[in-house]
XYZ file of C-alpha atoms in Angstrom:
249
model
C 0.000 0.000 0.000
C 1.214 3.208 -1.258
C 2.174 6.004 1.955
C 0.459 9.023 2.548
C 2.253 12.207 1.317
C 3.834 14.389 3.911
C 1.230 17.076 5.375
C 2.756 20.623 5.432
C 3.827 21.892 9.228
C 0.909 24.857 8.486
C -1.737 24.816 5.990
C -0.560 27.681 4.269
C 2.745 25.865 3.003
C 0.106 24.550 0.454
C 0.470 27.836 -1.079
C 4.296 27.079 -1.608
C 5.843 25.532 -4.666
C 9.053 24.363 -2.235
C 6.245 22.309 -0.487
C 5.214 20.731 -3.736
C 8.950 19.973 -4.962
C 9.362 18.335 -1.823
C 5.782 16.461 -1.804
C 6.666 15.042 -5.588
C 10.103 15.090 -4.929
C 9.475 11.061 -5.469
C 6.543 11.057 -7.726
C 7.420 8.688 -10.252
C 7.825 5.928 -7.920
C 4.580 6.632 -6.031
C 0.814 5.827 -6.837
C -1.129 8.797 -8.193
C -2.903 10.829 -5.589
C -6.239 11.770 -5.831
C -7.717 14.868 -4.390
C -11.590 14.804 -3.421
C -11.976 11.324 -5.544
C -10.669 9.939 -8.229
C -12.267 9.928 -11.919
C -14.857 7.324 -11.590
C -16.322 9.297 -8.496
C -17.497 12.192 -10.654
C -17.444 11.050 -14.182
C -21.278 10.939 -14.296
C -20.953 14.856 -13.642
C -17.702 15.844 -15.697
C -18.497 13.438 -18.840
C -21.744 15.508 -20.062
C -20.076 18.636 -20.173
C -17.426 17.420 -22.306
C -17.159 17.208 -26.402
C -14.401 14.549 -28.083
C -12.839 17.489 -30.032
C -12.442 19.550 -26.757
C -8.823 20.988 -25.844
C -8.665 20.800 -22.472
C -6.452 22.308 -19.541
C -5.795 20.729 -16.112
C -4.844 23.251 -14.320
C -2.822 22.037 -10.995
C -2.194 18.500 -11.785
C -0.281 17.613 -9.322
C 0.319 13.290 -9.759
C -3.075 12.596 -10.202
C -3.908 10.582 -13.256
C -6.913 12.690 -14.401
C -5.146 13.683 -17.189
C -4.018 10.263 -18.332
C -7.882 9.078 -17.492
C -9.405 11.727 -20.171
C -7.766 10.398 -22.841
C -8.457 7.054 -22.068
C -11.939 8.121 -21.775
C -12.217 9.607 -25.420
C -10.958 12.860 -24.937
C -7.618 13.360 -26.520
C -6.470 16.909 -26.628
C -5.427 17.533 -22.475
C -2.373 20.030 -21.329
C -1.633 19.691 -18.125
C -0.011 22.649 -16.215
C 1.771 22.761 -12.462
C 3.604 24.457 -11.061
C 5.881 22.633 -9.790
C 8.648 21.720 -12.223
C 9.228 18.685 -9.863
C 6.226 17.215 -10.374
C 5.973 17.885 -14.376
C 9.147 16.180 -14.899
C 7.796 13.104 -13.293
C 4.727 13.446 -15.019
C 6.014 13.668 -18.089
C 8.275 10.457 -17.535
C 5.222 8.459 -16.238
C 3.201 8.891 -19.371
C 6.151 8.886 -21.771
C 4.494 6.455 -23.387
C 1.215 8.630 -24.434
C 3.286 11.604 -25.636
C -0.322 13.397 -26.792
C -0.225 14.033 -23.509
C 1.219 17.854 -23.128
C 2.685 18.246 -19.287
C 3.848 22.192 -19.129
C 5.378 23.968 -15.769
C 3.546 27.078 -14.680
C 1.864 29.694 -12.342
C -2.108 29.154 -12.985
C -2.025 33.287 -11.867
C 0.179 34.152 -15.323
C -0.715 31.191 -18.066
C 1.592 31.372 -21.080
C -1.399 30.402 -23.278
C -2.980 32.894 -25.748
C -6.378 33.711 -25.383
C -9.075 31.361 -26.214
C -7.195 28.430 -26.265
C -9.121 26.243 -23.998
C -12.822 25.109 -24.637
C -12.087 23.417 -21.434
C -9.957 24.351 -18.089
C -10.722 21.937 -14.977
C -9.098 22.047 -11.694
C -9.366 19.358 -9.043
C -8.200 21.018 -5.693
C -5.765 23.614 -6.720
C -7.798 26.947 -5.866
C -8.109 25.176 -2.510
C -4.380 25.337 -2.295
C -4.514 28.803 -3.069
C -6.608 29.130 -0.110
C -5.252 26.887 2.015
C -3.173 29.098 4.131
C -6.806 31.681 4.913
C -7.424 31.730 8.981
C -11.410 32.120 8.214
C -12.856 30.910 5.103
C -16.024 33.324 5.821
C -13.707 36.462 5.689
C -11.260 35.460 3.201
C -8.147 38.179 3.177
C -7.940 41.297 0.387
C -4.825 39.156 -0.527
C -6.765 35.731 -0.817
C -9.431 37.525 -2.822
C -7.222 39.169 -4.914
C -4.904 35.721 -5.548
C -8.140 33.550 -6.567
C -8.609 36.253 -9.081
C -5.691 36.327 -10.612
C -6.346 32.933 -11.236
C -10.423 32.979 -12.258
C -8.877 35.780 -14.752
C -6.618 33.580 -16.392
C -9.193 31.050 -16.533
C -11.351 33.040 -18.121
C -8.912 34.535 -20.340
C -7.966 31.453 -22.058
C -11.093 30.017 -22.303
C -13.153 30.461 -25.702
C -15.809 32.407 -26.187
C -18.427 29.412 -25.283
C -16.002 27.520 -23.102
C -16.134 26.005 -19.400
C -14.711 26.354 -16.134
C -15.049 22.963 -14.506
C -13.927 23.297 -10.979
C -14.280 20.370 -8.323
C -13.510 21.333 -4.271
C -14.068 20.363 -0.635
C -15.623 24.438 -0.893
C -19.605 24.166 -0.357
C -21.541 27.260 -2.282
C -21.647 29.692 0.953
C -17.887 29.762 0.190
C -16.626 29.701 -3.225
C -19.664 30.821 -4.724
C -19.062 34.676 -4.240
C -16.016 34.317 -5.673
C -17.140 32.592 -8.773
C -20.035 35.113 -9.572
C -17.924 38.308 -10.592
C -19.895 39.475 -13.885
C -16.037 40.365 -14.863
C -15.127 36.744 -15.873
C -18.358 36.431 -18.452
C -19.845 33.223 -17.390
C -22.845 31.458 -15.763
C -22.202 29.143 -12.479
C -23.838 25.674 -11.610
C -23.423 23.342 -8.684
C -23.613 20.026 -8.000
C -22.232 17.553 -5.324
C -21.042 13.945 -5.543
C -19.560 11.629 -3.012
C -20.919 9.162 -0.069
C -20.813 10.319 3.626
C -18.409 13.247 3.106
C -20.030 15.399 0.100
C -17.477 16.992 -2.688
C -18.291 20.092 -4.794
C -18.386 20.190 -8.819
C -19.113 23.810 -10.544
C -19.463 24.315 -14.168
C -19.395 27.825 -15.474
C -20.029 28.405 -18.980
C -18.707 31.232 -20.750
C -21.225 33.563 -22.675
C -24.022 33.167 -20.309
C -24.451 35.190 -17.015
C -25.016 34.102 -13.696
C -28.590 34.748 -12.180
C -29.268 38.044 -10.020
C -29.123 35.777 -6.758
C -25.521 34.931 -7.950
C -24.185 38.755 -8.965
C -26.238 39.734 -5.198
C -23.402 37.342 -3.543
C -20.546 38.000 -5.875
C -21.050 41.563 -5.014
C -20.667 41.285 -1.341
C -17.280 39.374 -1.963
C -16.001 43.333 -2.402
C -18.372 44.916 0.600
C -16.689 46.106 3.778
C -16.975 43.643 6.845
C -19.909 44.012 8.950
C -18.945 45.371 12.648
C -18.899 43.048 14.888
C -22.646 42.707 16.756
C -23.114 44.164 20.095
C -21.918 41.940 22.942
C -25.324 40.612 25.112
C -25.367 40.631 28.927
C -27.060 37.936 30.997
C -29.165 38.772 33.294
C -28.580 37.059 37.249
C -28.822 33.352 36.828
C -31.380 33.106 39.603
C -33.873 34.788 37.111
C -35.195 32.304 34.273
C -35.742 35.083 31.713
C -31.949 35.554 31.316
C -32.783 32.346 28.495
C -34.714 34.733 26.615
C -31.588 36.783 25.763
C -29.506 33.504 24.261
C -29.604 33.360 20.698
C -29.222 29.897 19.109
């Protein structure tokens, strides 16, 4: 049985590429890891919005064999980018043997691409990374916001005109939803969630559509100022029983 990878000493090391060097540092010998399941567990979600003649981009690949599983699946055209040189090099040795396979090191916040090259980009897990190192994932940090859209900018960037943004995350909808619906990237947003017991998210967003008025209402408040804090409430004496009244639960 393969061993566990080594856990960072804090979770924002996620957000490190020396973390990931080190993490893949023995890749190639190593079984693939998959984050939040591996294809079979969503393929019933990710296969419908998929065409054969898509070019697709994996966008944090990590080791996982996603990549290797979509063309097996019928769906040749898939670059892979990571950036972790590391971890491409192994990749790239691993599937030698497919060489239609493209594996390319890079930052996901500056892609090398041109625009419109993708009428696919799916990430499994990396704009979690990004996140990884936030202390409250209700207030997410100006610099947190303004890293995940660096990234949804790129995505959107390279994506064609009708393209999709297929994103799959341990993130339910009351947190990576606002930062999805900003009218600036041009798309629509969908959710879905697969998994037994412990529930995974999948999010399509589609590219020349918009997202509903419920969706802009929460993008916008991604950019509002923090609500003061509430007003602290005072118990009355215990020996009085309408001091429960004043509990709010």
């Amino acid at each position: 049985m393969a061993s566990s990878p080594p856990l960072p000493k804090k979770n924002s090391e996620y957000q490190e590429a020396q973390y990931w060097d080190e993490r893949y540092r023995h890749a190639l010998d190593t079984a693939p890891y998959e984050w939040f399941g591996d294809f079979e567990a969503f393929r019933d979600l990710l296969e419908p919005e998929l065409q054969r003649e898509d070019r697709i981009l994996v966008l944090g690949c990590g080791n996982s064999a996603l990549s290797y599983e979509l063309l097996c699946g019928g769906f040749p055209n898939v670059v892979s980018v990571d950036y972790s040189p590391v971890v491409v090099a192994a990749m790239r040795d691993r599937y030698a043997h497919v060489p239609v396979l493209r594996w390319e090191t890079m930052d996901a916040r500056a892609l090398s691409f041109p625009n419109s090259t993708f009428d696919v980009v799916l990430e499994k897990g990396t704009l979690d990374a990004v996140l990884a190192g936030e202390r409250d994932p209700w207030t997410v940090s100006p610099e947190g916001i303004q890293t995940l859209d660096e990234v949804l900018s790129e995505v959107s960037r390279v994506l064609t005109p009708q393209g999709r943004f297929i994103s799959l995350t341990a993130a339910a909808p009351h947190f990576r939803v606002r930062h999805y619906a900003q009218p600036d990237y041009g798309w629509s947003l969908r959710h879905a969630s697969y998994g037994s017991g412990f529930h995974f998210h999948f999010y399509v967003m589609h590219k020349g559509r918009e997202l509903s008025p419920a969706q802009q209402a929460l993008g916008a408040r991604l950019h509002a100022p923090p609500s003061p804090p509430p007003s602290p409430c005072f118990l009355q004496d215990s020996d009085k029983e309408d001091f429960l009244s004043a509990i709010e639960l």
